[in-house]
Amino acid sequence: MGNTRLLLLALGLTACGTPSSDHDVRTADSAGVTIVTSPGTDRPYPFTATLQRRLGLDDDGVAALTRADRRFTGVDSEQRIYILNAPLNRVEVYDTAGQRLALIGGEGGGPGEFGYPAGLQVSPDGQVSVVDYGKGALVRFGPDRMPIAELPYQQFGFPYSGIQVQGDTVYLDTNRPRENSAVWALRRFSPRDSVTIAELVLPSSGELDFGCVRLRWQAPVLSPLLVWSARDSTLAVAAEAGYRVDLRVNDRLVKSIRRSVTPVPGGAVAVRRQYPEGLRIGFGRGRADGCLISVEDLIAKQGAAPFVPEIQGLALAPDGTLWVQRYTFPDEPERVDVFDPSGAYRGTITGHGVPAGFLPGNRVLFPIKDKDTDGYSLGLYVLEPEEGAS
């Protein structure tokens, strides 16, 4: 009910806002919260992404990474680029010329070693933190790349999509059952207090038996996820099926960014489009076996959400630009919307998701998938303005 009231309030305020001459962006204000609503019709982003070089290739020039998204990539203030190569249990460090500078980590249970690396964070000064599911801790390295004290995370819960550590403050999102619901929560922990920043409650099943695997507390297929991005004291959070991103500064809601896009129907048709060959579930890194659930079985037992979620990923750039990855099906090119620091929609880039990292000089890092091997490399692109663009 609270979300409904907030949405109605936002719609009412938006309707009363004054249209901007720049692309008909509408802005309203309520109790110190700026609500910015942009039209739902896509237009090209007025910059062209030109590939300069690729990182993470093997000796034969083939993509050698299993992932190269923003959860596995970091950049420090010296423009060094860090990539977590999880299968090899190491972090690879490159300069912007593509030269590999260092290897950090290794397989094992000792200091500076990884059991099951699954995420990366790099601070501006070059401190590296690796989320290690095997150890249940952040395995950390100082700017000199030597191991420092690990930070256990079990006290905060299991991180679904990674951890952000800023000084003595920890941000992470978790998924847990509550009665007949699955609850996604983004929380902040500090020595002073702990706060739930955002929460997404979805209807959930009990135990589902698919023959080769049993799953519990599963929301309908294509339900929205809680997605977020943190930079300094600013958080960008999307926690609903619609197109809405809330920006918080020091935990206070200051801005809500919307687009008036037409919802995409979910249901069985959308599930078949998302999983044309069924849903494959693996049983752990390095194991070749797995479980393939047919689309018919998936729909019959787990159900399908009525609408496809609008937002799939977020990234905050150092200059305050917000990049929002739209939900796309496997047979569609990826799309990412770009909003300027005021919250106004600037345009859509097709063929890329949210950047894996940002560098000075209008340069961004995009993952590049090798269609032949399903491996990834990391592309360093420069954003070149089209004629007349600002």
CSV table of N, CA, C and O in Angstrom, one decimal, residues 271-374:
chain,number,residue,atom,x,y,z
A,271,VAL,N,8.2,-16.2,-21.2
A,271,VAL,CA,9.1,-17.2,-20.6
A,271,VAL,C,9.7,-18.1,-21.7
A,271,VAL,O,10.9,-18.4,-21.7
A,272,ARG,N,8.9,-18.4,-22.7
A,272,ARG,CA,9.4,-19.3,-23.8
A,272,ARG,C,10.5,-18.5,-24.6
A,272,ARG,O,11.4,-19.0,-25.1
A,273,ARG,N,10.3,-17.2,-24.7
A,273,ARG,CA,11.2,-16.4,-25.5
A,273,ARG,C,12.5,-16.2,-24.7
A,273,ARG,O,13.6,-16.2,-25.3
A,274,GLN,N,12.4,-16.2,-23.4
A,274,GLN,CA,13.6,-16.0,-22.5
A,274,GLN,C,14.4,-17.3,-22.5
A,274,GLN,O,15.6,-17.3,-22.5
A,275,TYR,N,13.7,-18.4,-22.4
A,275,TYR,CA,14.4,-19.7,-22.2
A,275,TYR,C,13.9,-20.7,-23.3
A,275,TYR,O,13.2,-21.7,-23.1
A,276,PRO,N,14.2,-20.4,-24.6
A,276,PRO,CA,13.7,-21.2,-25.7
A,276,PRO,C,14.1,-22.7,-25.6
A,276,PRO,O,13.4,-23.6,-26.1
A,277,GLU,N,15.3,-23.0,-25.0
A,277,GLU,CA,15.7,-24.4,-24.8
A,277,GLU,C,15.6,-24.9,-23.4
A,277,GLU,O,16.1,-26.0,-23.1
A,278,GLY,N,14.9,-24.1,-22.5
A,278,GLY,CA,14.7,-24.5,-21.2
A,278,GLY,C,15.7,-23.8,-20.3
A,278,GLY,O,16.6,-23.1,-20.7
A,279,LEU,N,15.5,-23.9,-19.0
A,279,LEU,CA,16.4,-23.2,-18.0
A,279,LEU,C,17.4,-24.3,-17.5
A,279,LEU,O,17.0,-25.3,-16.9
A,280,ARG,N,18.7,-23.9,-17.6
A,280,ARG,CA,19.7,-24.8,-17.1
A,280,ARG,C,20.3,-24.3,-15.8
A,280,ARG,O,20.6,-23.1,-15.7
A,281,ILE,N,20.3,-25.2,-14.8
A,281,ILE,CA,20.9,-24.8,-13.5
A,281,ILE,C,22.1,-25.7,-13.2
A,281,ILE,O,22.1,-26.9,-13.3
A,282,GLY,N,23.2,-25.0,-13.0
A,282,GLY,CA,24.5,-25.7,-12.6
A,282,GLY,C,24.5,-26.0,-11.2
A,282,GLY,O,23.8,-25.4,-10.3
A,283,PHE,N,25.4,-26.9,-10.8
A,283,PHE,CA,25.6,-27.4,-9.5
A,283,PHE,C,27.0,-27.0,-8.9
A,283,PHE,O,27.5,-27.7,-8.0
A,284,GLY,N,27.5,-25.9,-9.4
A,284,GLY,CA,28.8,-25.5,-8.8
A,284,GLY,C,29.9,-25.3,-9.8
A,284,GLY,O,29.9,-25.9,-10.9
A,285,ARG,N,30.8,-24.4,-9.5
A,285,ARG,CA,31.9,-24.1,-10.4
A,285,ARG,C,32.8,-25.4,-10.7
A,285,ARG,O,33.1,-26.1,-9.8
A,286,GLY,N,33.1,-25.6,-12.0
A,286,GLY,CA,34.0,-26.7,-12.3
A,286,GLY,C,33.3,-28.0,-12.6
A,286,GLY,O,33.9,-29.0,-12.9
A,287,ARG,N,31.9,-28.0,-12.3
A,287,ARG,CA,31.2,-29.3,-12.5
A,287,ARG,C,30.5,-29.2,-13.8
A,287,ARG,O,29.8,-28.2,-14.2
A,288,ALA,N,30.6,-30.3,-14.6
A,288,ALA,CA,30.0,-30.3,-16.0
A,288,ALA,C,28.5,-30.6,-15.9
A,288,ALA,O,27.8,-30.4,-16.9
A,289,ASP,N,28.1,-31.3,-14.8
A,289,ASP,CA,26.7,-31.7,-14.8
A,289,ASP,C,25.8,-30.5,-14.4
A,289,ASP,O,26.3,-29.5,-14.0
A,290,GLY,N,24.5,-30.7,-14.6
A,290,GLY,CA,23.6,-29.7,-14.3
A,290,GLY,C,22.2,-30.2,-14.5
A,290,GLY,O,22.0,-31.4,-14.8
A,291,CYS,N,21.2,-29.3,-14.5
A,291,CYS,CA,19.8,-29.7,-14.6
A,291,CYS,C,19.2,-28.8,-15.6
A,291,CYS,O,19.3,-27.6,-15.6
A,292,LEU,N,18.5,-29.4,-16.6
A,292,LEU,CA,17.8,-28.7,-17.6
A,292,LEU,C,16.3,-28.8,-17.4
A,292,LEU,O,15.8,-29.9,-17.5
A,293,ILE,N,15.7,-27.7,-17.1
A,293,ILE,CA,14.2,-27.7,-16.8
A,293,ILE,C,13.5,-27.2,-18.0
A,293,ILE,O,13.8,-26.2,-18.6
A,294,SER,N,12.6,-28.0,-18.5
A,294,SER,CA,11.8,-27.6,-19.7
A,294,SER,C,11.0,-26.4,-19.5
A,294,SER,O,10.6,-26.1,-18.3
A,295,VAL,N,10.7,-25.6,-20.5
A,295,VAL,CA,9.9,-24.4,-20.4
A,295,VAL,C,8.5,-24.7,-19.9
A,295,VAL,O,8.0,-24.0,-19.0
A,296,GLU,N,7.9,-25.8,-20.4
A,296,GLU,CA,6.6,-26.2,-19.9
A,296,GLU,C,6.6,-26.5,-18.4
A,296,GLU,O,5.6,-26.1,-17.7
A,297,ASP,N,7.6,-27.2,-17.9
A,297,ASP,CA,7.6,-27.6,-16.5
A,297,ASP,C,7.9,-26.3,-15.7
A,297,ASP,O,7.3,-26.1,-14.6
A,298,LEU,N,8.7,-25.4,-16.2
A,298,LEU,CA,9.0,-24.2,-15.5
A,298,LEU,C,7.7,-23.3,-15.3
A,298,LEU,O,7.4,-22.8,-14.2
A,299,ILE,N,7.0,-23.2,-16.4
A,299,ILE,CA,5.7,-22.4,-16.4
A,299,ILE,C,4.7,-23.0,-15.5
A,299,ILE,O,4.0,-22.3,-14.7
A,300,ALA,N,4.5,-24.3,-15.6
A,300,ALA,CA,3.5,-25.0,-14.8
A,300,ALA,C,3.7,-25.0,-13.3
A,300,ALA,O,2.8,-24.8,-12.5
A,301,LYS,N,5.0,-25.1,-12.9
A,301,LYS,CA,5.3,-25.2,-11.5
A,301,LYS,C,5.7,-23.8,-10.8
A,301,LYS,O,5.3,-23.6,-9.7
A,302,GLN,N,6.4,-23.0,-11.6
A,302,GLN,CA,6.9,-21.8,-11.0
A,302,GLN,C,6.0,-20.6,-11.3
A,302,GLN,O,6.0,-19.6,-10.6
A,303,GLY,N,5.3,-20.7,-12.5
A,303,GLY,CA,4.5,-19.5,-12.9
A,303,GLY,C,5.3,-18.5,-13.6
A,303,GLY,O,6.5,-18.5,-13.7
A,304,ALA,N,4.6,-17.4,-14.1
A,304,ALA,CA,5.3,-16.4,-14.8
A,304,ALA,C,4.7,-15.0,-14.3
A,304,ALA,O,3.5,-14.9,-14.1
A,305,ALA,N,5.6,-14.0,-14.2
A,305,ALA,CA,5.2,-12.7,-13.9
A,305,ALA,C,4.3,-12.1,-15.0
A,305,ALA,O,4.5,-12.4,-16.1
A,306,PRO,N,3.4,-11.2,-14.6
A,306,PRO,CA,2.5,-10.6,-15.7
A,306,PRO,C,3.2,-9.7,-16.6
A,306,PRO,O,2.8,-9.5,-17.8
A,307,PHE,N,4.3,-9.0,-16.1
A,307,PHE,CA,5.0,-8.1,-17.0
A,307,PHE,C,6.5,-8.3,-16.8
A,307,PHE,O,7.0,-8.8,-15.8
A,308,VAL,N,7.2,-8.1,-17.9
A,308,VAL,CA,8.7,-8.2,-17.9
A,308,VAL,C,9.3,-7.0,-17.1
A,308,VAL,O,8.8,-5.9,-17.4
A,309,PRO,N,10.2,-7.2,-16.2
A,309,PRO,CA,10.8,-6.0,-15.5
A,309,PRO,C,11.5,-5.0,-16.5
A,309,PRO,O,12.1,-5.5,-17.5
A,310,GLU,N,11.3,-3.8,-16.3
A,310,GLU,CA,11.9,-2.8,-17.2
A,310,GLU,C,13.4,-2.6,-17.0
A,310,GLU,O,14.1,-2.3,-18.0
A,311,ILE,N,13.9,-2.8,-15.8
A,311,ILE,CA,15.3,-2.5,-15.5
A,311,ILE,C,16.1,-3.8,-15.1
A,311,ILE,O,15.6,-4.5,-14.3
A,312,GLN,N,17.3,-3.9,-15.7
A,312,GLN,CA,18.1,-5.1,-15.5
A,312,GLN,C,19.4,-4.8,-14.8
A,312,GLN,O,20.0,-5.7,-14.2
A,313,GLY,N,19.9,-3.6,-14.9
A,313,GLY,CA,21.2,-3.2,-14.3
A,313,GLY,C,21.3,-1.7,-14.2
A,313,GLY,O,20.7,-0.9,-15.0
A,314,LEU,N,22.2,-1.3,-13.3
A,314,LEU,CA,22.5,0.1,-13.1
A,314,LEU,C,24.0,0.4,-12.9
A,314,LEU,O,24.7,-0.5,-12.4
A,315,ALA,N,24.4,1.6,-13.3
A,315,ALA,CA,25.8,2.0,-13.0
A,315,ALA,C,25.8,3.5,-12.9
A,315,ALA,O,25.3,4.2,-13.7
A,316,LEU,N,26.5,4.0,-11.8
A,316,LEU,CA,26.7,5.4,-11.6
A,316,LEU,C,28.1,5.8,-12.0
A,316,LEU,O,29.1,5.2,-11.6
A,317,ALA,N,28.2,6.8,-12.9
A,317,ALA,CA,29.5,7.2,-13.4
A,317,ALA,C,30.0,8.3,-12.4
A,317,ALA,O,29.3,8.9,-11.6
A,318,PRO,N,31.3,8.5,-12.4
A,318,PRO,CA,31.9,9.5,-11.4
A,318,PRO,C,31.3,10.9,-11.6
A,318,PRO,O,31.3,11.6,-10.6
A,319,ASP,N,30.9,11.3,-12.8
A,319,ASP,CA,30.4,12.6,-13.0
A,319,ASP,C,28.9,12.7,-12.7
A,319,ASP,O,28.3,13.8,-12.9
A,320,GLY,N,28.3,11.7,-12.1
A,320,GLY,CA,26.8,11.7,-11.8
A,320,GLY,C,25.9,11.2,-12.9
A,320,GLY,O,24.7,11.1,-12.7
A,321,THR,N,26.5,10.8,-14.0
A,321,THR,CA,25.6,10.2,-15.1
A,321,THR,C,25.1,8.9,-14.6
A,321,THR,O,25.9,8.1,-14.0
A,322,LEU,N,23.9,8.6,-14.9
A,322,LEU,CA,23.3,7.3,-14.6
A,322,LEU,C,23.1,6.5,-15.8
A,322,LEU,O,22.4,6.9,-16.8
A,323,TRP,N,23.5,5.2,-15.8
A,323,TRP,CA,23.4,4.3,-16.9
A,323,TRP,C,22.4,3.2,-16.5
A,323,TRP,O,22.6,2.6,-15.4
A,324,VAL,N,21.3,3.0,-17.2
A,324,VAL,CA,20.3,2.1,-16.9
A,324,VAL,C,20.1,1.0,-18.0
A,324,VAL,O,19.8,1.4,-19.1
A,325,GLN,N,20.4,-0.2,-17.6
A,325,GLN,CA,20.3,-1.3,-18.6
A,325,GLN,C,18.8,-1.8,-18.6
A,325,GLN,O,18.3,-2.2,-17.6
A,326,ARG,N,18.2,-1.8,-19.8
A,326,ARG,CA,16.8,-2.2,-20.0
A,326,ARG,C,16.8,-3.8,-20.0
A,326,ARG,O,17.8,-4.4,-20.4
A,327,TYR,N,15.7,-4.3,-19.7
A,327,TYR,CA,15.6,-5.8,-19.8
A,327,TYR,C,15.4,-6.1,-21.3
A,327,TYR,O,14.6,-5.5,-22.0
A,328,THR,N,16.2,-7.1,-21.8
A,328,THR,CA,16.1,-7.5,-23.1
A,328,THR,C,16.1,-9.1,-23.2
A,328,THR,O,16.6,-9.7,-22.3
A,329,PHE,N,15.5,-9.6,-24.2
A,329,PHE,CA,15.4,-11.1,-24.4
A,329,PHE,C,16.7,-11.5,-25.1
A,329,PHE,O,17.4,-10.7,-25.7
A,330,PRO,N,17.1,-12.8,-25.1
A,330,PRO,CA,18.3,-13.3,-25.7
A,330,PRO,C,18.3,-13.0,-27.2
A,330,PRO,O,19.4,-12.8,-27.8
A,331,ASP,N,17.2,-12.8,-27.9
A,331,ASP,CA,17.2,-12.6,-29.3
A,331,ASP,C,17.2,-11.1,-29.6
A,331,ASP,O,17.0,-10.7,-30.8
A,332,GLU,N,17.4,-10.2,-28.6
A,332,GLU,CA,17.4,-8.8,-28.8
A,332,GLU,C,18.8,-8.2,-28.5
A,332,GLU,O,19.5,-8.8,-27.6
A,333,PRO,N,19.2,-7.1,-29.1
A,333,PRO,CA,20.5,-6.5,-28.7
A,333,PRO,C,20.3,-5.8,-27.3
A,333,PRO,O,19.2,-5.4,-27.0
A,334,GLU,N,21.3,-5.8,-26.6
A,334,GLU,CA,21.3,-5.1,-25.3
A,334,GLU,C,21.0,-3.6,-25.5
A,334,GLU,O,21.4,-3.0,-26.5
A,335,ARG,N,20.4,-2.9,-24.5
A,335,ARG,CA,20.1,-1.5,-24.6
A,335,ARG,C,20.4,-0.9,-23.2
A,335,ARG,O,20.0,-1.5,-22.2
A,336,VAL,N,21.0,0.3,-23.2
A,336,VAL,CA,21.2,1.0,-22.0
A,336,VAL,C,20.8,2.5,-22.2
A,336,VAL,O,21.2,3.1,-23.2
A,337,ASP,N,20.0,3.0,-21.3
A,337,ASP,CA,19.6,4.4,-21.3
A,337,ASP,C,20.6,5.2,-20.5
A,337,ASP,O,21.1,4.8,-19.4
A,338,VAL,N,20.9,6.4,-20.9
A,338,VAL,CA,21.8,7.3,-20.2
A,338,VAL,C,21.1,8.5,-19.8
A,338,VAL,O,20.4,9.2,-20.6
A,339,PHE,N,21.2,8.9,-18.5
A,339,PHE,CA,20.6,10.1,-17.9
A,339,PHE,C,21.7,11.0,-17.4
A,339,PHE,O,22.7,10.6,-16.8
A,340,ASP,N,21.6,12.3,-17.7
A,340,ASP,CA,22.6,13.3,-17.2
A,340,ASP,C,22.4,13.5,-15.7
A,340,ASP,O,21.5,13.0,-15.1
A,341,PRO,N,23.3,14.2,-15.0
A,341,PRO,CA,23.3,14.3,-13.6
A,341,PRO,C,22.0,15.0,-13.1
A,341,PRO,O,21.6,14.8,-11.9
A,342,SER,N,21.3,15.7,-13.9
A,342,SER,CA,20.0,16.2,-13.5
A,342,SER,C,18.9,15.2,-13.4
A,342,SER,O,17.8,15.4,-12.9
A,343,GLY,N,19.1,14.0,-14.1
A,343,GLY,CA,18.1,13.0,-14.2
A,343,GLY,C,17.4,13.0,-15.5
A,343,GLY,O,16.5,12.1,-15.7
A,344,ALA,N,17.7,13.8,-16.4
A,344,ALA,CA,17.1,13.9,-17.7
A,344,ALA,C,17.6,12.8,-18.7
A,344,ALA,O,18.9,12.6,-18.7
A,345,TYR,N,16.8,12.2,-19.4
A,345,TYR,CA,17.1,11.1,-20.4
A,345,TYR,C,17.9,11.8,-21.6
A,345,TYR,O,17.4,12.7,-22.2
A,346,ARG,N,19.1,11.2,-21.9
A,346,ARG,CA,19.9,11.7,-23.0
A,346,ARG,C,19.8,10.9,-24.2
A,346,ARG,O,20.0,11.3,-25.3
A,347,GLY,N,19.5,9.6,-24.1
A,347,GLY,CA,19.5,8.7,-25.2
A,347,GLY,C,19.8,7.3,-24.8
A,347,GLY,O,20.2,7.0,-23.7
A,348,THR,N,19.7,6.4,-25.8
A,348,THR,CA,19.9,5.0,-25.6
A,348,THR,C,21.0,4.4,-26.5
A,348,THR,O,21.1,4.8,-27.7
A,349,ILE,N,21.9,3.7,-25.9
A,349,ILE,CA,23.0,3.0,-26.6
A,349,ILE,C,22.5,1.5,-26.9
A,349,ILE,O,22.1,0.9,-25.9
A,350,THR,N,22.6,1.1,-28.1
A,350,THR,CA,22.2,-0.3,-28.4
A,350,THR,C,23.4,-1.2,-28.7
A,350,THR,O,24.4,-0.7,-29.3
A,351,GLY,N,23.3,-2.4,-28.2
A,351,GLY,CA,24.4,-3.3,-28.4
A,351,GLY,C,25.3,-3.4,-27.2
A,351,GLY,O,26.3,-4.2,-27.2
A,352,HIS,N,25.1,-2.7,-26.1
A,352,HIS,CA,25.9,-2.7,-24.9
A,352,HIS,C,24.9,-2.7,-23.7
A,352,HIS,O,23.9,-2.1,-23.7
A,353,GLY,N,25.4,-3.3,-22.6
A,353,GLY,CA,24.7,-3.1,-21.3
A,353,GLY,C,25.4,-2.0,-20.5
A,353,GLY,O,26.1,-1.1,-21.1
A,354,VAL,N,25.2,-2.0,-19.2
A,354,VAL,CA,25.9,-0.9,-18.4
A,354,VAL,C,27.4,-1.1,-18.5
A,354,VAL,O,27.9,-2.2,-18.5
A,355,PRO,N,28.1,0.0,-18.5
A,355,PRO,CA,29.6,-0.1,-18.5
A,355,PRO,C,30.1,-0.9,-17.3
A,355,PRO,O,29.6,-0.8,-16.2
A,356,ALA,N,31.2,-1.6,-17.5
A,356,ALA,CA,31.9,-2.3,-16.4
A,356,ALA,C,32.8,-1.4,-15.6
A,356,ALA,O,33.2,-1.7,-14.5
A,357,GLY,N,33.1,-0.2,-16.2
A,357,GLY,CA,33.9,0.8,-15.5
A,357,GLY,C,34.0,2.1,-16.3
A,357,GLY,O,33.6,2.1,-17.5
A,358,PHE,N,34.5,3.1,-15.7
A,358,PHE,CA,34.6,4.4,-16.3
A,358,PHE,C,36.0,5.0,-16.1
A,358,PHE,O,36.6,4.8,-15.1
A,359,LEU,N,36.5,5.6,-17.2
A,359,LEU,CA,37.8,6.3,-17.1
A,359,LEU,C,37.7,7.7,-17.6
A,359,LEU,O,36.7,8.0,-18.3
A,360,PRO,N,38.7,8.6,-17.3
A,360,PRO,CA,38.6,9.9,-17.7
A,360,PRO,C,38.7,10.0,-19.3
A,360,PRO,O,39.1,9.0,-19.9
A,361,GLY,N,38.3,11.1,-19.8
A,361,GLY,CA,38.4,11.3,-21.3
A,361,GLY,C,37.3,10.6,-22.0
A,361,GLY,O,37.5,10.1,-23.2
A,362,ASN,N,36.1,10.6,-21.4
A,362,ASN,CA,34.9,9.9,-22.1
A,362,ASN,C,35.2,8.5,-22.5
A,362,ASN,O,34.8,8.0,-23.6
A,363,ARG,N,35.9,7.7,-21.7
A,363,ARG,CA,36.2,6.3,-21.9
A,363,ARG,C,35.4,5.4,-21.0
A,363,ARG,O,35.3,5.8,-19.8
A,364,VAL,N,34.9,4.4,-21.5
A,364,VAL,CA,34.2,3.4,-20.7
A,364,VAL,C,34.6,2.0,-21.1
A,364,VAL,O,35.2,1.8,-22.1
A,365,LEU,N,34.3,1.1,-20.2
A,365,LEU,CA,34.6,-0.4,-20.4
A,365,LEU,C,33.3,-1.1,-20.6
A,365,LEU,O,32.4,-1.0,-19.8
A,366,PHE,N,33.2,-1.8,-21.7
A,366,PHE,CA,32.1,-2.7,-22.0
A,366,PHE,C,32.5,-4.1,-22.1
A,366,PHE,O,33.6,-4.4,-22.8
A,367,PRO,N,31.8,-5.1,-21.6
A,367,PRO,CA,32.1,-6.5,-21.8
A,367,PRO,C,31.8,-6.8,-23.3
A,367,PRO,O,30.9,-6.3,-23.9
A,368,ILE,N,32.6,-7.7,-23.9
A,368,ILE,CA,32.5,-8.2,-25.3
A,368,ILE,C,32.4,-9.7,-25.2
A,368,ILE,O,33.3,-10.4,-24.7
A,369,LYS,N,31.3,-10.2,-25.7
A,369,LYS,CA,31.1,-11.7,-25.7
A,369,LYS,C,31.6,-12.3,-27.0
A,369,LYS,O,31.3,-11.8,-28.1
A,370,ASP,N,32.4,-13.4,-26.9
A,370,ASP,CA,32.8,-14.1,-28.1
A,370,ASP,C,31.7,-15.1,-28.4
A,370,ASP,O,31.5,-16.1,-27.6
A,371,LYS,N,31.1,-15.0,-29.5
A,371,LYS,CA,29.9,-15.9,-29.9
A,371,LYS,C,30.4,-17.3,-30.1
A,371,LYS,O,29.6,-18.2,-30.0
A,372,ASP,N,31.6,-17.5,-30.5
A,372,ASP,CA,32.1,-18.8,-30.8
A,372,ASP,C,32.4,-19.6,-29.6
A,372,ASP,O,32.2,-20.9,-29.5
A,373,THR,N,33.0,-19.0,-28.6
A,373,THR,CA,33.4,-19.7,-27.4
A,373,THR,C,32.6,-19.4,-26.1
A,373,THR,O,32.8,-20.1,-25.1
A,374,ASP,N,31.7,-18.4,-26.2
A,374,ASP,CA,31.0,-17.9,-25.0
A,374,ASP,C,31.9,-17.3,-24.0
A,374,ASP,O,31.4,-17.0,-22.9
